[in-house]
Amino acid sequence: MKQIITGMMAAVIFLALLAYTRGGTGLLLTGLYNGGQIIWQVLPLILIAFAVAGLLQTVISKETVSKWLGKESGIKGIFLGALAGALVPGGPYVFFPLAATFLVSGAEIGTVIAFLAAKNLWTLSRLPIEIALLGSHITLVRYAVTFIFPVLLGVLANVLFSHRVEAIREQIQKLQKVEKAS
């Protein structure tokens, strides 16, 4: 986590210097103002997403998650993860905390990968804009061509990485503890 923050801070410093050398204080302040506007727009969504993720961890038992999304759920869990990914609205500030919550709460790695893949390939909330901008034909072709991938990726993740799921869970829990301590 510290490496990511350090890298992002280096990017901010680099871009701030670039803005200053290209347009002086005015361009630098405009860039910082624009960044502040973006933060202000997404802050409610971020707060709600993390509240939902935290509440899900306390309200839904690990046994329930394990039953529906864990190893004992088999392919059904992968399909449920993919369906959830298609239905969950919002951007990465919403679905990444949910994915972490699912995994920490006992979901199998393949279920979480199917969830993330479906979120990126099948998101139903963008269907109207996709049809409006690209037309129904290309949209249907895209959905048809990508239909199997979330489930296939989930199965593949289980085959290749299920032996690492506990280590991955521990890493996520450490990241969450670092964020809580900050």
PDB file of C-alpha atoms in Angstrom:
ATOM      1  CA  MET A   1       0.000   0.000   0.000  1.00  0.00           C
ATOM      2  CA  LYS A   2       2.844   2.378   0.863  1.00  0.00           C
ATOM      3  CA  GLN A   3       4.417   1.752  -2.550  1.00  0.00           C
ATOM      4  CA  ILE A   4       1.164   2.642  -4.295  1.00  0.00           C
ATOM      5  CA  ILE A   5       0.796   5.847  -2.277  1.00  0.00           C
ATOM      6  CA  THR A   6       4.433   6.759  -2.924  1.00  0.00           C
ATOM      7  CA  GLY A   7       4.000   6.132  -6.646  1.00  0.00           C
ATOM      8  CA  MET A   8       0.814   8.182  -6.793  1.00  0.00           C
ATOM      9  CA  MET A   9       2.453  11.044  -4.876  1.00  0.00           C
ATOM     10  CA  ALA A  10       5.358  10.977  -7.339  1.00  0.00           C
ATOM     11  CA  ALA A  11       2.838  11.206 -10.197  1.00  0.00           C
ATOM     12  CA  VAL A  12       1.097  14.159  -8.502  1.00  0.00           C
ATOM     13  CA  ILE A  13       4.395  15.986  -8.003  1.00  0.00           C
ATOM     14  CA  PHE A  14       5.463  15.299 -11.590  1.00  0.00           C
ATOM     15  CA  LEU A  15       2.134  16.472 -13.028  1.00  0.00           C
ATOM     16  CA  ALA A  16       2.070  19.535 -10.751  1.00  0.00           C
ATOM     17  CA  LEU A  17       5.539  20.532 -11.940  1.00  0.00           C
ATOM     18  CA  LEU A  18       4.522  19.899 -15.543  1.00  0.00           C
ATOM     19  CA  ALA A  19       1.385  22.040 -15.162  1.00  0.00           C
ATOM     20  CA  TYR A  20       3.388  24.804 -13.492  1.00  0.00           C
ATOM     21  CA  THR A  21       6.072  24.843 -16.193  1.00  0.00           C
ATOM     22  CA  ARG A  22       3.476  24.845 -18.973  1.00  0.00           C
ATOM     23  CA  GLY A  23       1.053  27.399 -17.560  1.00  0.00           C
ATOM     24  CA  GLY A  24       2.309  28.771 -14.276  1.00  0.00           C
ATOM     25  CA  THR A  25       0.343  29.000 -11.074  1.00  0.00           C
ATOM     26  CA  GLY A  26      -2.935  29.436 -12.950  1.00  0.00           C
ATOM     27  CA  LEU A  27      -2.759  26.075 -14.731  1.00  0.00           C
ATOM     28  CA  LEU A  28      -1.536  24.353 -11.571  1.00  0.00           C
ATOM     29  CA  LEU A  29      -4.454  25.746  -9.546  1.00  0.00           C
ATOM     30  CA  THR A  30      -6.916  24.837 -12.310  1.00  0.00           C
ATOM     31  CA  GLY A  31      -5.663  21.255 -12.238  1.00  0.00           C
ATOM     32  CA  LEU A  32      -5.903  21.069  -8.446  1.00  0.00           C
ATOM     33  CA  TYR A  33      -9.386  22.605  -8.571  1.00  0.00           C
ATOM     34  CA  ASN A  34     -10.492  20.049 -11.191  1.00  0.00           C
ATOM     35  CA  GLY A  35      -9.130  17.238  -9.013  1.00  0.00           C
ATOM     36  CA  GLY A  36     -11.030  18.626  -6.026  1.00  0.00           C
ATOM     37  CA  GLN A  37     -14.228  18.725  -8.087  1.00  0.00           C
ATOM     38  CA  ILE A  38     -13.800  15.068  -9.026  1.00  0.00           C
ATOM     39  CA  ILE A  39     -13.224  14.132  -5.375  1.00  0.00           C
ATOM     40  CA  TRP A  40     -16.331  16.073  -4.363  1.00  0.00           C
ATOM     41  CA  GLN A  41     -18.416  14.269  -7.009  1.00  0.00           C
ATOM     42  CA  VAL A  42     -17.310  10.732  -6.112  1.00  0.00           C
ATOM     43  CA  LEU A  43     -16.961  11.154  -2.343  1.00  0.00           C
ATOM     44  CA  PRO A  44     -20.596  10.253  -1.551  1.00  0.00           C
ATOM     45  CA  LEU A  45     -20.326   7.149  -3.732  1.00  0.00           C
ATOM     46  CA  ILE A  46     -17.058   6.110  -2.081  1.00  0.00           C
ATOM     47  CA  LEU A  47     -18.484   6.576   1.414  1.00  0.00           C
ATOM     48  CA  ILE A  48     -21.632   4.625   0.571  1.00  0.00           C
ATOM     49  CA  ALA A  49     -19.679   1.808  -1.120  1.00  0.00           C
ATOM     50  CA  PHE A  50     -17.372   1.351   1.856  1.00  0.00           C
ATOM     51  CA  ALA A  51     -20.311   1.527   4.264  1.00  0.00           C
ATOM     52  CA  VAL A  52     -22.135  -1.164   2.263  1.00  0.00           C
ATOM     53  CA  ALA A  53     -19.002  -3.338   2.159  1.00  0.00           C
ATOM     54  CA  GLY A  54     -18.468  -2.961   5.903  1.00  0.00           C
ATOM     55  CA  LEU A  55     -22.102  -3.629   6.739  1.00  0.00           C
ATOM     56  CA  LEU A  56     -22.163  -6.694   4.492  1.00  0.00           C
ATOM     57  CA  GLN A  57     -19.220  -8.097   6.448  1.00  0.00           C
ATOM     58  CA  THR A  58     -21.160  -7.745   9.698  1.00  0.00           C
ATOM     59  CA  VAL A  59     -24.667  -8.657   8.511  1.00  0.00           C
ATOM     60  CA  ILE A  60     -23.982 -11.634   6.257  1.00  0.00           C
ATOM     61  CA  SER A  61     -22.282 -14.502   8.037  1.00  0.00           C
ATOM     62  CA  LYS A  62     -19.228 -16.205   6.618  1.00  0.00           C
ATOM     63  CA  GLU A  63     -21.242 -19.428   6.580  1.00  0.00           C
ATOM     64  CA  THR A  64     -23.858 -17.845   4.292  1.00  0.00           C
ATOM     65  CA  VAL A  65     -21.234 -16.417   1.953  1.00  0.00           C
ATOM     66  CA  SER A  66     -19.406 -19.738   1.943  1.00  0.00           C
ATOM     67  CA  LYS A  67     -22.622 -21.631   1.205  1.00  0.00           C
ATOM     68  CA  TRP A  68     -23.673 -19.410  -1.714  1.00  0.00           C
ATOM     69  CA  LEU A  69     -20.334 -18.160  -3.048  1.00  0.00           C
ATOM     70  CA  GLY A  70     -17.674 -20.396  -1.482  1.00  0.00           C
ATOM     71  CA  LYS A  71     -16.059 -23.676  -2.408  1.00  0.00           C
ATOM     72  CA  GLU A  72     -19.136 -25.736  -1.499  1.00  0.00           C
ATOM     73  CA  SER A  73     -21.289 -23.728  -3.950  1.00  0.00           C
ATOM     74  CA  GLY A  74     -19.294 -24.992  -6.932  1.00  0.00           C
ATOM     75  CA  ILE A  75     -20.228 -23.693 -10.361  1.00  0.00           C
ATOM     76  CA  LYS A  76     -23.443 -22.202  -8.920  1.00  0.00           C
ATOM     77  CA  GLY A  77     -21.326 -19.740  -6.919  1.00  0.00           C
ATOM     78  CA  ILE A  78     -19.423 -18.722 -10.028  1.00  0.00           C
ATOM     79  CA  PHE A  79     -22.693 -18.109 -11.893  1.00  0.00           C
ATOM     80  CA  LEU A  80     -24.054 -16.103  -8.938  1.00  0.00           C
ATOM     81  CA  GLY A  81     -20.855 -14.051  -8.831  1.00  0.00           C
ATOM     82  CA  ALA A  82     -21.129 -13.330 -12.549  1.00  0.00           C
ATOM     83  CA  LEU A  83     -24.802 -12.389 -12.208  1.00  0.00           C
ATOM     84  CA  ALA A  84     -24.006 -10.061  -9.304  1.00  0.00           C
ATOM     85  CA  GLY A  85     -21.264  -8.443 -11.376  1.00  0.00           C
ATOM     86  CA  ALA A  86     -23.709  -7.772 -14.197  1.00  0.00           C
ATOM     87  CA  LEU A  87     -26.294  -6.260 -11.855  1.00  0.00           C
ATOM     88  CA  VAL A  88     -24.223  -4.191  -9.404  1.00  0.00           C
ATOM     89  CA  PRO A  89     -24.323  -0.526 -10.433  1.00  0.00           C
ATOM     90  CA  GLY A  90     -21.450   1.906 -10.061  1.00  0.00           C
ATOM     91  CA  GLY A  91     -17.792   2.141 -10.807  1.00  0.00           C
ATOM     92  CA  PRO A  92     -14.671   0.732  -9.196  1.00  0.00           C
ATOM     93  CA  TYR A  93     -15.313   2.549  -5.916  1.00  0.00           C
ATOM     94  CA  VAL A  94     -18.402   0.376  -5.579  1.00  0.00           C
ATOM     95  CA  PHE A  95     -17.434  -3.023  -6.963  1.00  0.00           C
ATOM     96  CA  PHE A  96     -13.856  -3.392  -5.679  1.00  0.00           C
ATOM     97  CA  PRO A  97     -14.873  -3.005  -2.011  1.00  0.00           C
ATOM     98  CA  LEU A  98     -17.679  -5.511  -2.640  1.00  0.00           C
ATOM     99  CA  ALA A  99     -15.260  -7.962  -4.263  1.00  0.00           C
ATOM    100  CA  ALA A 100     -12.902  -7.654  -1.294  1.00  0.00           C
ATOM    101  CA  THR A 101     -15.811  -8.169   1.106  1.00  0.00           C
ATOM    102  CA  PHE A 102     -16.972 -11.274  -0.766  1.00  0.00           C
ATOM    103  CA  LEU A 103     -13.487 -12.782  -0.698  1.00  0.00           C
ATOM    104  CA  VAL A 104     -12.761 -11.980   2.957  1.00  0.00           C
ATOM    105  CA  SER A 105     -16.197 -13.329   3.907  1.00  0.00           C
ATOM    106  CA  GLY A 106     -15.544 -16.739   2.366  1.00  0.00           C
ATOM    107  CA  ALA A 107     -16.277 -16.497  -1.357  1.00  0.00           C
ATOM    108  CA  GLU A 108     -14.120 -18.637  -3.598  1.00  0.00           C
ATOM    109  CA  ILE A 109     -11.515 -16.878  -5.748  1.00  0.00           C
ATOM    110  CA  GLY A 110     -13.300 -17.977  -8.938  1.00  0.00           C
ATOM    111  CA  THR A 111     -16.558 -16.414  -7.779  1.00  0.00           C
ATOM    112  CA  VAL A 112     -14.837 -13.089  -7.168  1.00  0.00           C
ATOM    113  CA  ILE A 113     -13.052 -13.228 -10.528  1.00  0.00           C
ATOM    114  CA  ALA A 114     -16.373 -14.015 -12.258  1.00  0.00           C
ATOM    115  CA  PHE A 115     -17.936 -11.056 -10.404  1.00  0.00           C
ATOM    116  CA  LEU A 116     -15.165  -8.682 -11.522  1.00  0.00           C
ATOM    117  CA  ALA A 117     -15.124  -9.979 -15.096  1.00  0.00           C
ATOM    118  CA  ALA A 118     -18.905  -9.718 -15.442  1.00  0.00           C
ATOM    119  CA  LYS A 119     -18.864  -6.230 -13.950  1.00  0.00           C
ATOM    120  CA  ASN A 120     -16.465  -5.153 -16.659  1.00  0.00           C
ATOM    121  CA  LEU A 121     -18.029  -7.098 -19.537  1.00  0.00           C
ATOM    122  CA  TRP A 122     -21.752  -7.301 -18.843  1.00  0.00           C
ATOM    123  CA  THR A 123     -22.729  -4.280 -16.756  1.00  0.00           C
ATOM    124  CA  LEU A 124     -26.425  -3.948 -17.497  1.00  0.00           C
ATOM    125  CA  SER A 125     -26.553  -0.347 -16.275  1.00  0.00           C
ATOM    126  CA  ARG A 126     -24.575   0.781 -19.324  1.00  0.00           C
ATOM    127  CA  LEU A 127     -26.742  -1.189 -21.764  1.00  0.00           C
ATOM    128  CA  PRO A 128     -29.025   1.762 -22.695  1.00  0.00           C
ATOM    129  CA  ILE A 129     -26.115   4.099 -23.481  1.00  0.00           C
ATOM    130  CA  GLU A 130     -24.297   1.366 -25.376  1.00  0.00           C
ATOM    131  CA  ILE A 131     -27.337   0.708 -27.561  1.00  0.00           C
ATOM    132  CA  ALA A 132     -27.876   4.442 -28.055  1.00  0.00           C
ATOM    133  CA  LEU A 133     -24.283   5.088 -29.130  1.00  0.00           C
ATOM    134  CA  LEU A 134     -23.310   1.847 -30.875  1.00  0.00           C
ATOM    135  CA  GLY A 135     -26.645   0.385 -31.917  1.00  0.00           C
ATOM    136  CA  SER A 136     -28.357  -2.814 -30.883  1.00  0.00           C
ATOM    137  CA  HIS A 137     -26.515  -5.037 -33.380  1.00  0.00           C
ATOM    138  CA  ILE A 138     -22.977  -4.349 -32.135  1.00  0.00           C
ATOM    139  CA  THR A 139     -24.193  -4.425 -28.521  1.00  0.00           C
ATOM    140  CA  LEU A 140     -25.767  -7.859 -28.976  1.00  0.00           C
ATOM    141  CA  VAL A 141     -22.654  -9.133 -30.756  1.00  0.00           C
ATOM    142  CA  ARG A 142     -20.460  -7.861 -27.903  1.00  0.00           C
ATOM    143  CA  TYR A 143     -22.643  -9.481 -25.246  1.00  0.00           C
ATOM    144  CA  ALA A 144     -22.810 -12.749 -27.218  1.00  0.00           C
ATOM    145  CA  VAL A 145     -19.050 -12.894 -27.753  1.00  0.00           C
ATOM    146  CA  THR A 146     -18.247 -12.119 -24.110  1.00  0.00           C
ATOM    147  CA  PHE A 147     -21.050 -14.164 -22.539  1.00  0.00           C
ATOM    148  CA  ILE A 148     -18.973 -17.175 -21.497  1.00  0.00           C
ATOM    149  CA  PHE A 149     -15.877 -15.311 -20.303  1.00  0.00           C
ATOM    150  CA  PRO A 150     -16.806 -14.381 -16.707  1.00  0.00           C
ATOM    151  CA  VAL A 151     -17.798 -17.969 -15.893  1.00  0.00           C
ATOM    152  CA  LEU A 152     -14.818 -19.389 -17.777  1.00  0.00           C
ATOM    153  CA  LEU A 153     -12.437 -17.025 -15.978  1.00  0.00           C
ATOM    154  CA  GLY A 154     -14.020 -17.956 -12.649  1.00  0.00           C
ATOM    155  CA  VAL A 155     -13.505 -21.666 -13.277  1.00  0.00           C
ATOM    156  CA  LEU A 156      -9.953 -21.037 -14.464  1.00  0.00           C
ATOM    157  CA  ALA A 157      -9.195 -18.939 -11.362  1.00  0.00           C
ATOM    158  CA  ASN A 158     -10.446 -21.749  -9.120  1.00  0.00           C
ATOM    159  CA  VAL A 159      -8.327 -24.322 -10.927  1.00  0.00           C
ATOM    160  CA  LEU A 160      -5.165 -22.225 -10.938  1.00  0.00           C
ATOM    161  CA  PHE A 161      -5.397 -20.200  -7.718  1.00  0.00           C
ATOM    162  CA  SER A 162      -7.726 -21.855  -5.197  1.00  0.00           C
ATOM    163  CA  HIS A 163      -4.678 -23.094  -3.275  1.00  0.00           C
ATOM    164  CA  ARG A 164      -3.700 -19.415  -2.745  1.00  0.00           C
ATOM    165  CA  VAL A 165      -7.081 -18.073  -1.622  1.00  0.00           C
ATOM    166  CA  GLU A 166      -6.190 -17.966   2.084  1.00  0.00           C
ATOM    167  CA  ALA A 167      -3.005 -15.994   1.415  1.00  0.00           C
ATOM    168  CA  ILE A 168      -4.995 -13.594  -0.775  1.00  0.00           C
ATOM    169  CA  ARG A 169      -7.622 -13.175   1.969  1.00  0.00           C
ATOM    170  CA  GLU A 170      -4.896 -12.411   4.501  1.00  0.00           C
ATOM    171  CA  GLN A 171      -3.384  -9.815   2.183  1.00  0.00           C
ATOM    172  CA  ILE A 172      -6.762  -8.091   1.749  1.00  0.00           C
ATOM    173  CA  GLN A 173      -7.332  -8.113   5.509  1.00  0.00           C
ATOM    174  CA  LYS A 174      -3.905  -6.530   6.049  1.00  0.00           C
ATOM    175  CA  LEU A 175      -4.731  -3.835   3.489  1.00  0.00           C
ATOM    176  CA  GLN A 176      -8.045  -3.154   5.221  1.00  0.00           C
ATOM    177  CA  LYS A 177      -6.317  -2.877   8.617  1.00  0.00           C
ATOM    178  CA  VAL A 178      -3.801  -0.388   7.197  1.00  0.00           C
ATOM    179  CA  GLU A 179      -6.652   1.732   5.811  1.00  0.00           C
ATOM    180  CA  LYS A 180      -8.532   1.612   9.134  1.00  0.00           C
ATOM    181  CA  ALA A 181      -5.412   2.624  11.060  1.00  0.00           C
ATOM    182  CA  SER A 182      -4.756   5.602   8.768  1.00  0.00           C
TER     183      SER A 182
END
